[in-house]
Amino acid sequence: MALIYYLTQIQFDFGASALLKDECVRVGIKRPLVVTDQGVVAAGVAERALASITGVLPHSVFDETPGNPTEAMVLKALAQYRAHGADGLIAIGGGSSMDLAKAVAILATHPEPLTQYATIEGGSPKITSAAAPLIAIPTTSGTGSEVARGAIIVLNDGRKVGFHSWNLMPKAAICDPDLTLGLPPGLTAATGMDAAAHCIETFLSAAFNPPAEGIALDGLERAMKWIRTAVNEGSNREARRQMMSASMQGAMAFQKGLGAVHSLSHALGSYPGKTLHHGTLNAVVLPTVLRFNSTAESVVGQDKYAKLRRAMGLPADAAVDKFIVDINRDIGIASGLGEMGLPRSFFDEAIAKALKDHCHGTNPRIATAEEYRMMLEEAY
């Protein structure tokens, strides 16, 4: 049975962050905890995003979100939420801040431990409508977490797992491309390829959801047309607007399901002692997964690669995996997992985690352990 469910209220325009106070009133948040990171604060982006509620709504700022949000930091933010007497959350930043805020939204109103709510633990039904309300303001164009029902958290036991519930959907998404104008080229590239990977993977998933496929193809077309400009001309407002839309659309679509790119990147992103950017991991493993999926029955039967080529603006005989390799090179993405500093000694653990990941089962071609190893070697 296909469940097709859309969506949250989205304010999308240059200057949309000025509507934050109105959205807080609409949602009923009077004492928010703001979840962000130190880079967003240092760049002055958080201050700009919060301008309409500064001096109006008492708020506390938690700015310690790590690159890969952890259970330990969720608990630290939860303590600050309670100390402030907060009644809701505002997430400002990339997917890490939004994911951490979603985990806080669970524990603010549900008993610990966090682990019991993980999707792979069968915990999604335990997340009720009592979850604390959240308003999400993206400052990157990649994860689309502002319109997504999921969060990815590294647990204290080392697993990087997903939490999914429609009750985690932000009550409002405020998408203001102005907030991305200062994003550095490297982060623009990594987050942009994250958005592209979302559009590609959800389109290729065998699940039935035609609206998601249409949204994904349109988002992919925007991403492929504008990503080089966004990376090379960071102040180009139209490029920033189009990439923010591609990011949002990728997440609107991926309720349909993702696949092996994400099962691998989630697993690899749990490598201890090193922060590996999720978008960069997606970009690096995407070409080999595209080669692997090219023979899937549902992909061949529906001529899906031809549709990908049209969205990417490619000729009918072009290799989509090579096109991604070329884009990665042009925008400065690492050439392989080895360049990212990931040792082959981690492969066994990564494969075991990928096989258990919530995205593994929605890939159009289900990979075995040896096939995952082959993909990792190709991506190295």
mmCIF file of C-alpha atoms in Angstrom:
data_model
loop_
_atom_site.group_PDB
_atom_site.id
_atom_site.type_symbol
_atom_site.label_atom_id
_atom_site.label_comp_id
_atom_site.label_asym_id
_atom_site.label_seq_id
_atom_site.Cartn_x
_atom_site.Cartn_y
_atom_site.Cartn_z
ATOM 1 C CA MET A 1 0.000 0.000 0.000
ATOM 2 C CA ALA A 2 1.426 3.389 -1.003
ATOM 3 C CA LEU A 3 1.101 6.199 1.558
ATOM 4 C CA ILE A 4 1.338 9.587 -0.150
ATOM 5 C CA TYR A 5 1.330 12.380 2.392
ATOM 6 C CA TYR A 6 2.117 16.080 1.855
ATOM 7 C CA LEU A 7 3.301 18.254 3.757
ATOM 8 C CA THR A 8 4.062 21.199 6.031
ATOM 9 C CA GLN A 9 3.572 24.943 5.618
ATOM 10 C CA ILE A 10 6.482 26.410 3.657
ATOM 11 C CA GLN A 11 7.439 30.072 3.406
ATOM 12 C CA PHE A 12 9.808 30.318 0.431
ATOM 13 C CA ASP A 13 11.299 33.598 -0.767
ATOM 14 C CA PHE A 14 14.169 35.969 -0.306
ATOM 15 C CA GLY A 15 13.653 37.577 3.099
ATOM 16 C CA ALA A 16 11.223 34.880 4.299
ATOM 17 C CA SER A 17 13.020 34.669 7.654
ATOM 18 C CA ALA A 18 11.254 37.912 8.614
ATOM 19 C CA LEU A 19 8.120 35.756 8.997
ATOM 20 C CA LEU A 20 9.529 33.753 11.918
ATOM 21 C CA LYS A 21 7.561 35.652 14.565
ATOM 22 C CA ASP A 22 4.307 35.126 12.659
ATOM 23 C CA GLU A 23 5.025 31.418 12.316
ATOM 24 C CA CYS A 24 5.785 31.102 16.036
ATOM 25 C CA VAL A 25 2.435 32.712 16.803
ATOM 26 C CA ARG A 26 0.626 30.445 14.344
ATOM 27 C CA VAL A 27 2.255 27.306 15.731
ATOM 28 C CA GLY A 28 1.889 28.403 19.361
ATOM 29 C CA ILE A 29 5.569 28.600 20.320
ATOM 30 C CA LYS A 30 6.193 31.274 22.975
ATOM 31 C CA ARG A 31 9.506 30.170 24.540
ATOM 32 C CA PRO A 32 11.595 28.460 21.867
ATOM 33 C CA LEU A 33 14.901 26.685 22.194
ATOM 34 C CA VAL A 34 16.965 27.592 19.132
ATOM 35 C CA VAL A 35 19.132 24.720 17.885
ATOM 36 C CA THR A 36 22.021 25.724 15.645
ATOM 37 C CA ASP A 37 25.801 25.415 15.375
ATOM 38 C CA GLN A 38 28.739 27.679 16.129
ATOM 39 C CA GLY A 39 29.525 28.329 12.473
ATOM 40 C CA VAL A 40 26.021 29.630 11.781
ATOM 41 C CA VAL A 41 26.240 31.838 14.869
ATOM 42 C CA ALA A 42 29.734 33.140 14.032
ATOM 43 C CA ALA A 43 28.652 34.015 10.478
ATOM 44 C CA GLY A 44 25.809 36.153 11.841
ATOM 45 C CA VAL A 45 23.230 34.006 10.058
ATOM 46 C CA ALA A 46 21.460 32.942 13.242
ATOM 47 C CA GLU A 47 21.124 36.557 14.346
ATOM 48 C CA ARG A 48 19.586 37.492 10.999
ATOM 49 C CA ALA A 49 17.185 34.551 11.093
ATOM 50 C CA LEU A 50 16.064 35.419 14.631
ATOM 51 C CA ALA A 51 15.663 39.170 14.062
ATOM 52 C CA SER A 52 11.853 39.140 14.090
ATOM 53 C CA ILE A 53 11.630 37.433 17.509
ATOM 54 C CA THR A 54 14.606 39.140 19.210
ATOM 55 C CA GLY A 55 13.263 41.150 22.120
ATOM 56 C CA VAL A 56 9.792 39.756 21.448
ATOM 57 C CA LEU A 57 9.921 36.058 22.369
ATOM 58 C CA PRO A 58 12.279 34.828 25.110
ATOM 59 C CA HIS A 59 14.545 32.235 23.541
ATOM 60 C CA SER A 60 17.613 30.246 24.487
ATOM 61 C CA VAL A 61 20.267 29.277 21.925
ATOM 62 C CA PHE A 62 21.943 25.862 21.822
ATOM 63 C CA ASP A 63 24.852 26.203 19.371
ATOM 64 C CA GLU A 64 26.798 22.985 19.954
ATOM 65 C CA THR A 65 25.350 20.859 17.149
ATOM 66 C CA PRO A 66 28.160 18.686 15.730
ATOM 67 C CA GLY A 67 28.623 17.828 12.057
ATOM 68 C CA ASN A 68 27.022 14.445 12.712
ATOM 69 C CA PRO A 69 24.460 14.949 15.514
ATOM 70 C CA THR A 70 24.924 12.597 18.453
ATOM 71 C CA GLU A 71 22.727 11.236 21.194
ATOM 72 C CA ALA A 72 25.012 12.888 23.774
ATOM 73 C CA MET A 73 24.379 16.330 22.251
ATOM 74 C CA VAL A 74 20.645 15.613 22.024
ATOM 75 C CA LEU A 75 20.622 15.039 25.778
ATOM 76 C CA LYS A 76 22.639 18.218 26.389
ATOM 77 C CA ALA A 77 20.219 20.269 24.293
ATOM 78 C CA LEU A 78 17.290 18.579 26.044
ATOM 79 C CA ALA A 79 18.640 19.739 29.420
ATOM 80 C CA GLN A 80 18.814 23.309 28.074
ATOM 81 C CA TYR A 81 15.268 22.990 26.686
ATOM 82 C CA ARG A 82 13.993 22.042 30.128
ATOM 83 C CA ALA A 83 16.033 24.670 31.944
ATOM 84 C CA HIS A 84 14.607 27.375 29.677
ATOM 85 C CA GLY A 85 11.062 26.126 30.124
ATOM 86 C CA ALA A 86 10.795 25.869 26.356
ATOM 87 C CA ASP A 87 7.567 24.974 24.589
ATOM 88 C CA GLY A 88 8.989 24.405 21.119
ATOM 89 C CA LEU A 89 12.071 24.481 18.928
ATOM 90 C CA ILE A 90 13.541 26.551 16.127
ATOM 91 C CA ALA A 91 16.276 24.840 14.108
ATOM 92 C CA ILE A 92 18.620 27.105 12.137
ATOM 93 C CA GLY A 93 21.300 25.511 10.003
ATOM 94 C CA GLY A 94 21.846 22.438 7.901
ATOM 95 C CA GLY A 95 20.439 18.982 8.358
ATOM 96 C CA SER A 96 22.492 18.359 11.494
ATOM 97 C CA SER A 97 20.777 21.119 13.471
ATOM 98 C CA MET A 98 17.346 20.125 12.216
ATOM 99 C CA ASP A 99 17.934 16.442 12.973
ATOM 100 C CA LEU A 100 19.177 17.198 16.469
ATOM 101 C CA ALA A 101 16.150 19.415 17.081
ATOM 102 C CA LYS A 102 13.808 16.613 15.961
ATOM 103 C CA ALA A 103 15.416 14.240 18.449
ATOM 104 C CA VAL A 104 14.972 16.835 21.196
ATOM 105 C CA ALA A 105 11.333 17.189 20.106
ATOM 106 C CA ILE A 106 10.880 13.488 20.828
ATOM 107 C CA LEU A 107 12.512 13.412 24.256
ATOM 108 C CA ALA A 108 10.944 16.698 25.381
ATOM 109 C CA THR A 109 7.608 14.891 25.558
ATOM 110 C CA HIS A 110 8.450 11.162 25.505
ATOM 111 C CA PRO A 111 10.362 9.005 27.999
ATOM 112 C CA GLU A 112 14.005 8.110 27.457
ATOM 113 C CA PRO A 113 15.995 6.336 26.109
ATOM 114 C CA LEU A 114 16.169 7.755 22.595
ATOM 115 C CA THR A 115 17.141 4.376 21.097
ATOM 116 C CA GLN A 116 13.634 2.946 21.476
ATOM 117 C CA TYR A 117 12.277 5.413 18.878
ATOM 118 C CA ALA A 118 14.724 4.417 16.106
ATOM 119 C CA THR A 119 13.090 3.191 12.914
ATOM 120 C CA ILE A 120 15.149 -0.007 12.793
ATOM 121 C CA GLU A 121 14.035 -0.750 16.372
ATOM 122 C CA GLY A 122 10.387 -0.490 15.303
ATOM 123 C CA GLY A 123 10.110 2.752 17.236
ATOM 124 C CA SER A 124 8.277 5.001 14.780
ATOM 125 C CA PRO A 125 4.788 4.251 16.182
ATOM 126 C CA LYS A 126 6.008 5.298 19.633
ATOM 127 C CA ILE A 127 6.544 8.892 18.436
ATOM 128 C CA THR A 128 3.209 10.538 19.085
ATOM 129 C CA SER A 129 1.623 13.866 18.209
ATOM 130 C CA ALA A 130 2.833 15.104 21.610
ATOM 131 C CA ALA A 131 6.276 15.731 20.072
ATOM 132 C CA ALA A 132 7.358 19.324 20.677
ATOM 133 C CA PRO A 133 6.564 21.691 17.765
ATOM 134 C CA LEU A 134 9.457 22.623 15.505
ATOM 135 C CA ILE A 135 10.086 25.425 13.010
ATOM 136 C CA ALA A 136 12.975 24.751 10.611
ATOM 137 C CA ILE A 137 15.075 27.397 8.854
ATOM 138 C CA PRO A 138 17.675 25.900 6.478
ATOM 139 C CA THR A 139 20.954 27.737 5.887
ATOM 140 C CA THR A 140 22.273 25.176 3.390
ATOM 141 C CA SER A 141 20.717 23.614 0.314
ATOM 142 C CA GLY A 142 21.156 19.898 0.718
ATOM 143 C CA THR A 143 19.298 17.798 3.245
ATOM 144 C CA GLY A 144 15.812 19.222 2.865
ATOM 145 C CA SER A 145 15.236 18.204 6.477
ATOM 146 C CA GLU A 146 12.936 21.207 6.870
ATOM 147 C CA VAL A 147 10.231 19.308 4.971
ATOM 148 C CA ALA A 148 11.147 15.771 6.028
ATOM 149 C CA ARG A 149 9.769 13.477 8.697
ATOM 150 C CA GLY A 150 13.121 11.908 9.574
ATOM 151 C CA ALA A 151 16.274 12.557 11.574
ATOM 152 C CA ILE A 152 19.636 10.775 11.579
ATOM 153 C CA ILE A 153 21.455 10.512 14.923
ATOM 154 C CA VAL A 154 24.673 8.758 15.993
ATOM 155 C CA LEU A 155 23.700 6.820 19.105
ATOM 156 C CA ASN A 156 25.921 6.306 22.130
ATOM 157 C CA ASP A 157 26.483 2.715 20.972
ATOM 158 C CA GLY A 158 28.069 3.971 17.728
ATOM 159 C CA ARG A 159 25.193 3.235 15.356
ATOM 160 C CA LYS A 160 24.042 5.970 12.986
ATOM 161 C CA VAL A 161 20.292 5.420 12.753
ATOM 162 C CA GLY A 162 17.140 7.071 11.505
ATOM 163 C CA PHE A 163 14.061 8.272 13.384
ATOM 164 C CA HIS A 164 10.939 8.668 11.251
ATOM 165 C CA SER A 165 7.462 9.894 12.058
ATOM 166 C CA TRP A 166 5.006 12.335 10.521
ATOM 167 C CA ASN A 167 4.863 13.797 14.025
ATOM 168 C CA LEU A 168 8.458 14.995 13.540
ATOM 169 C CA MET A 169 7.566 17.024 10.459
ATOM 170 C CA PRO A 170 8.354 20.696 11.179
ATOM 171 C CA LYS A 171 5.201 22.730 11.698
ATOM 172 C CA ALA A 172 6.701 25.384 9.440
ATOM 173 C CA ALA A 173 9.629 25.557 7.043
ATOM 174 C CA ILE A 174 11.092 28.984 6.354
ATOM 175 C CA CYS A 175 13.228 28.766 3.203
ATOM 176 C CA ASP A 176 15.120 32.027 2.715
ATOM 177 C CA PRO A 177 17.803 31.814 -0.007
ATOM 178 C CA ASP A 178 19.374 34.987 1.400
ATOM 179 C CA LEU A 179 20.634 32.902 4.331
ATOM 180 C CA THR A 180 22.735 30.741 1.965
ATOM 181 C CA LEU A 181 24.547 33.538 0.130
ATOM 182 C CA GLY A 182 27.612 33.273 2.380
ATOM 183 C CA LEU A 183 27.915 29.485 2.159
ATOM 184 C CA PRO A 184 31.506 28.562 1.158
ATOM 185 C CA PRO A 185 32.113 26.735 -2.157
ATOM 186 C CA GLY A 186 33.043 23.410 -0.546
ATOM 187 C CA LEU A 187 29.908 23.259 1.565
ATOM 188 C CA THR A 188 27.788 24.471 -1.356
ATOM 189 C CA ALA A 189 29.148 21.591 -3.434
ATOM 190 C CA ALA A 190 28.665 18.918 -0.764
ATOM 191 C CA THR A 191 25.151 19.976 0.183
ATOM 192 C CA GLY A 192 24.168 20.465 -3.457
ATOM 193 C CA MET A 193 25.191 16.916 -4.316
ATOM 194 C CA ASP A 194 23.268 15.708 -1.269
ATOM 195 C CA ALA A 195 20.146 17.273 -2.799
ATOM 196 C CA ALA A 196 20.914 15.691 -6.182
ATOM 197 C CA ALA A 197 21.424 12.278 -4.579
ATOM 198 C CA HIS A 198 18.052 12.553 -2.842
ATOM 199 C CA CYS A 199 16.314 13.323 -6.134
ATOM 200 C CA ILE A 200 18.066 10.491 -7.989
ATOM 201 C CA GLU A 201 17.652 7.817 -5.326
ATOM 202 C CA THR A 202 14.022 8.456 -4.586
ATOM 203 C CA PHE A 203 13.208 8.498 -8.306
ATOM 204 C CA LEU A 204 14.915 5.115 -8.763
ATOM 205 C CA SER A 205 13.245 3.492 -5.744
ATOM 206 C CA ALA A 206 10.789 0.813 -6.837
ATOM 207 C CA ALA A 207 8.019 2.041 -4.525
ATOM 208 C CA PHE A 208 4.870 3.485 -6.134
ATOM 209 C CA ASN A 209 4.577 7.232 -5.676
ATOM 210 C CA PRO A 210 4.199 9.111 -8.997
ATOM 211 C CA PRO A 211 3.963 12.599 -7.384
ATOM 212 C CA ALA A 212 7.300 12.014 -5.633
ATOM 213 C CA GLU A 213 8.920 10.952 -8.901
ATOM 214 C CA GLY A 214 7.734 14.109 -10.663
ATOM 215 C CA ILE A 215 8.984 16.321 -7.848
ATOM 216 C CA ALA A 216 12.311 14.465 -7.806
ATOM 217 C CA LEU A 217 12.932 14.844 -11.543
ATOM 218 C CA ASP A 218 12.145 18.562 -11.446
ATOM 219 C CA GLY A 219 14.433 19.020 -8.427
ATOM 220 C CA LEU A 220 17.216 17.107 -10.168
ATOM 221 C CA GLU A 221 16.902 19.284 -13.254
ATOM 222 C CA ARG A 222 17.293 22.411 -11.112
ATOM 223 C CA ALA A 223 20.253 20.987 -9.200
ATOM 224 C CA MET A 224 22.192 19.878 -12.278
ATOM 225 C CA LYS A 225 21.586 23.157 -14.081
ATOM 226 C CA TRP A 226 22.595 25.437 -11.222
ATOM 227 C CA ILE A 227 25.079 23.632 -8.951
ATOM 228 C CA ARG A 228 28.213 24.777 -10.778
ATOM 229 C CA THR A 229 27.023 28.388 -10.719
ATOM 230 C CA ALA A 230 26.154 28.174 -7.020
ATOM 231 C CA VAL A 231 29.631 26.818 -6.236
ATOM 232 C CA ASN A 232 31.562 29.242 -8.455
ATOM 233 C CA GLU A 233 29.387 32.332 -7.941
ATOM 234 C CA GLY A 234 28.262 32.146 -4.332
ATOM 235 C CA SER A 235 26.468 35.501 -4.468
ATOM 236 C CA ASN A 236 24.334 34.529 -7.470
ATOM 237 C CA ARG A 237 20.854 34.858 -6.025
ATOM 238 C CA GLU A 238 19.086 32.858 -8.716
ATOM 239 C CA ALA A 239 21.493 29.942 -8.299
ATOM 240 C CA ARG A 240 20.918 30.005 -4.541
ATOM 241 C CA ARG A 241 17.161 30.060 -4.999
ATOM 242 C CA GLN A 242 17.197 27.163 -7.441
ATOM 243 C CA MET A 243 19.482 25.030 -5.245
ATOM 244 C CA MET A 244 17.301 25.678 -2.195
ATOM 245 C CA SER A 245 14.299 24.529 -4.202
ATOM 246 C CA ALA A 246 16.153 21.398 -5.384
ATOM 247 C CA SER A 247 17.025 20.601 -1.773
ATOM 248 C CA MET A 248 13.451 21.065 -0.603
ATOM 249 C CA GLN A 249 12.091 18.990 -3.491
ATOM 250 C CA GLY A 250 14.508 16.127 -2.841
ATOM 251 C CA ALA A 251 13.199 15.819 0.698
ATOM 252 C CA MET A 252 9.564 16.250 -0.351
ATOM 253 C CA ALA A 253 10.121 13.287 -2.662
ATOM 254 C CA PHE A 254 12.160 10.945 -0.512
ATOM 255 C CA GLN A 255 9.206 9.844 1.578
ATOM 256 C CA LYS A 256 9.063 7.358 -1.340
ATOM 257 C CA GLY A 257 12.286 5.777 -0.100
ATOM 258 C CA LEU A 258 16.018 6.113 -0.741
ATOM 259 C CA GLY A 259 18.538 3.365 -1.395
ATOM 260 C CA ALA A 260 22.070 2.021 -1.342
ATOM 261 C CA VAL A 261 23.721 5.451 -1.594
ATOM 262 C CA HIS A 262 22.223 6.362 1.749
ATOM 263 C CA SER A 263 22.587 2.964 3.394
ATOM 264 C CA LEU A 264 26.313 3.249 2.622
ATOM 265 C CA SER A 265 26.700 6.920 3.538
ATOM 266 C CA HIS A 266 24.889 6.431 6.853
ATOM 267 C CA ALA A 267 27.191 3.519 7.650
ATOM 268 C CA LEU A 268 30.365 5.309 6.550
ATOM 269 C CA GLY A 269 29.318 8.458 8.397
ATOM 270 C CA SER A 270 29.500 6.550 11.679
ATOM 271 C CA TYR A 271 33.280 6.088 11.342
ATOM 272 C CA PRO A 272 34.596 7.075 14.789
ATOM 273 C CA GLY A 273 36.968 9.962 15.347
ATOM 274 C CA LYS A 274 36.404 11.695 12.006
ATOM 275 C CA THR A 275 33.520 13.829 10.763
ATOM 276 C CA LEU A 276 32.720 12.762 7.204
ATOM 277 C CA HIS A 277 30.228 15.067 5.496
ATOM 278 C CA HIS A 278 27.057 13.196 4.544
ATOM 279 C CA GLY A 279 26.634 15.048 1.249
ATOM 280 C CA THR A 280 30.215 14.358 0.199
ATOM 281 C CA LEU A 281 29.789 10.671 1.013
ATOM 282 C CA ASN A 282 26.622 10.575 -1.086
ATOM 283 C CA ALA A 283 28.406 12.225 -4.011
ATOM 284 C CA VAL A 284 31.365 9.833 -3.844
ATOM 285 C CA VAL A 285 29.341 6.593 -3.712
ATOM 286 C CA LEU A 286 26.598 7.738 -6.107
ATOM 287 C CA PRO A 287 28.384 6.768 -9.373
ATOM 288 C CA THR A 288 29.050 3.174 -8.312
ATOM 289 C CA VAL A 289 25.494 2.746 -7.008
ATOM 290 C CA LEU A 290 24.156 4.103 -10.298
ATOM 291 C CA ARG A 291 26.152 1.430 -12.141
ATOM 292 C CA PHE A 292 24.861 -1.238 -9.755
ATOM 293 C CA ASN A 293 21.223 -0.158 -10.125
ATOM 294 C CA SER A 294 21.302 0.115 -13.917
ATOM 295 C CA THR A 295 20.235 -3.532 -14.338
ATOM 296 C CA ALA A 296 17.421 -3.484 -11.760
ATOM 297 C CA GLU A 297 14.179 -4.829 -13.242
ATOM 298 C CA SER A 298 12.080 -1.833 -12.194
ATOM 299 C CA VAL A 299 14.694 0.612 -13.528
ATOM 300 C CA VAL A 300 15.022 -1.095 -16.906
ATOM 301 C CA GLY A 301 11.297 -1.776 -17.241
ATOM 302 C CA GLN A 302 10.359 1.866 -16.725
ATOM 303 C CA ASP A 303 13.344 3.230 -18.693
ATOM 304 C CA LYS A 304 14.252 5.330 -15.693
ATOM 305 C CA TYR A 305 17.798 6.126 -16.773
ATOM 306 C CA ALA A 306 16.466 7.744 -19.943
ATOM 307 C CA LYS A 307 14.342 9.992 -17.734
ATOM 308 C CA LEU A 308 17.374 10.796 -15.564
ATOM 309 C CA ARG A 309 19.329 11.769 -18.687
ATOM 310 C CA ARG A 310 16.573 14.129 -19.812
ATOM 311 C CA ALA A 311 16.444 15.779 -16.389
ATOM 312 C CA MET A 312 20.236 16.138 -16.393
ATOM 313 C CA GLY A 313 20.241 17.594 -19.902
ATOM 314 C CA LEU A 314 22.273 14.682 -21.311
ATOM 315 C CA PRO A 315 22.196 13.003 -24.723
ATOM 316 C CA ALA A 316 20.413 9.662 -24.980
ATOM 317 C CA ASP A 317 23.632 7.625 -25.005
ATOM 318 C CA ALA A 318 25.360 9.388 -22.081
ATOM 319 C CA ALA A 319 26.504 7.448 -19.014
ATOM 320 C CA VAL A 320 24.818 8.972 -15.969
ATOM 321 C CA ASP A 321 27.464 7.623 -13.585
ATOM 322 C CA LYS A 322 30.263 9.331 -15.553
ATOM 323 C CA PHE A 323 28.283 12.570 -15.571
ATOM 324 C CA ILE A 324 28.192 12.513 -11.768
ATOM 325 C CA VAL A 325 31.942 11.810 -11.660
ATOM 326 C CA ASP A 326 32.519 14.810 -13.919
ATOM 327 C CA ILE A 327 30.332 17.096 -11.803
ATOM 328 C CA ASN A 328 32.074 15.956 -8.627
ATOM 329 C CA ARG A 329 35.438 16.806 -10.179
ATOM 330 C CA ASP A 330 34.266 20.192 -11.459
ATOM 331 C CA ILE A 331 32.928 21.352 -8.087
ATOM 332 C CA GLY A 332 35.797 20.025 -5.966
ATOM 333 C CA ILE A 333 34.243 16.911 -4.398
ATOM 334 C CA ALA A 334 36.742 14.302 -3.174
ATOM 335 C CA SER A 335 37.611 11.720 -5.831
ATOM 336 C CA GLY A 336 37.082 8.751 -3.516
ATOM 337 C CA LEU A 337 36.665 7.410 -0.005
ATOM 338 C CA GLY A 338 40.432 7.067 0.382
ATOM 339 C CA GLU A 339 40.904 10.774 -0.258
ATOM 340 C CA MET A 340 38.335 11.436 2.458
ATOM 341 C CA GLY A 341 40.539 9.571 4.950
ATOM 342 C CA LEU A 342 38.376 6.483 5.369
ATOM 343 C CA PRO A 343 40.444 3.304 5.863
ATOM 344 C CA ARG A 344 39.554 0.028 4.184
ATOM 345 C CA SER A 345 39.710 -1.568 7.635
ATOM 346 C CA PHE A 346 36.303 0.013 8.321
ATOM 347 C CA PHE A 347 34.630 -1.741 5.389
ATOM 348 C CA ASP A 348 33.469 -4.818 7.316
ATOM 349 C CA GLU A 349 31.712 -2.708 9.946
ATOM 350 C CA ALA A 350 30.276 -0.362 7.313
ATOM 351 C CA ILE A 351 28.852 -3.270 5.296
ATOM 352 C CA ALA A 352 27.232 -4.789 8.370
ATOM 353 C CA LYS A 353 25.610 -1.446 9.188
ATOM 354 C CA ALA A 354 24.515 -0.808 5.586
ATOM 355 C CA LEU A 355 22.700 -4.143 5.480
ATOM 356 C CA LYS A 356 20.673 -3.089 8.537
ATOM 357 C CA ASP A 357 20.058 0.504 7.454
ATOM 358 C CA HIS A 358 16.471 1.638 6.863
ATOM 359 C CA CYS A 359 17.356 2.669 3.281
ATOM 360 C CA HIS A 360 18.750 -0.738 2.316
ATOM 361 C CA GLY A 361 15.388 -2.324 1.555
ATOM 362 C CA THR A 362 14.110 0.436 -0.754
ATOM 363 C CA ASN A 363 16.990 0.310 -3.232
ATOM 364 C CA PRO A 364 15.682 -0.964 -6.595
ATOM 365 C CA ARG A 365 18.223 -3.797 -6.467
ATOM 366 C CA ILE A 366 18.885 -5.308 -3.032
ATOM 367 C CA ALA A 367 22.626 -5.553 -2.445
ATOM 368 C CA THR A 368 24.426 -8.432 -0.771
ATOM 369 C CA ALA A 369 27.399 -7.968 1.536
ATOM 370 C CA GLU A 370 29.789 -8.774 -1.302
ATOM 371 C CA GLU A 371 28.051 -6.334 -3.629
ATOM 372 C CA TYR A 372 28.373 -3.598 -1.002
ATOM 373 C CA ARG A 373 32.067 -4.455 -0.726
ATOM 374 C CA MET A 374 32.415 -4.147 -4.489
ATOM 375 C CA MET A 375 30.751 -0.726 -4.394
ATOM 376 C CA LEU A 376 33.032 0.448 -1.595
ATOM 377 C CA GLU A 377 36.111 -0.698 -3.506
ATOM 378 C CA GLU A 378 34.911 1.096 -6.644
ATOM 379 C CA ALA A 379 34.305 4.262 -4.629
ATOM 380 C CA TYR A 380 37.653 4.111 -2.885
#
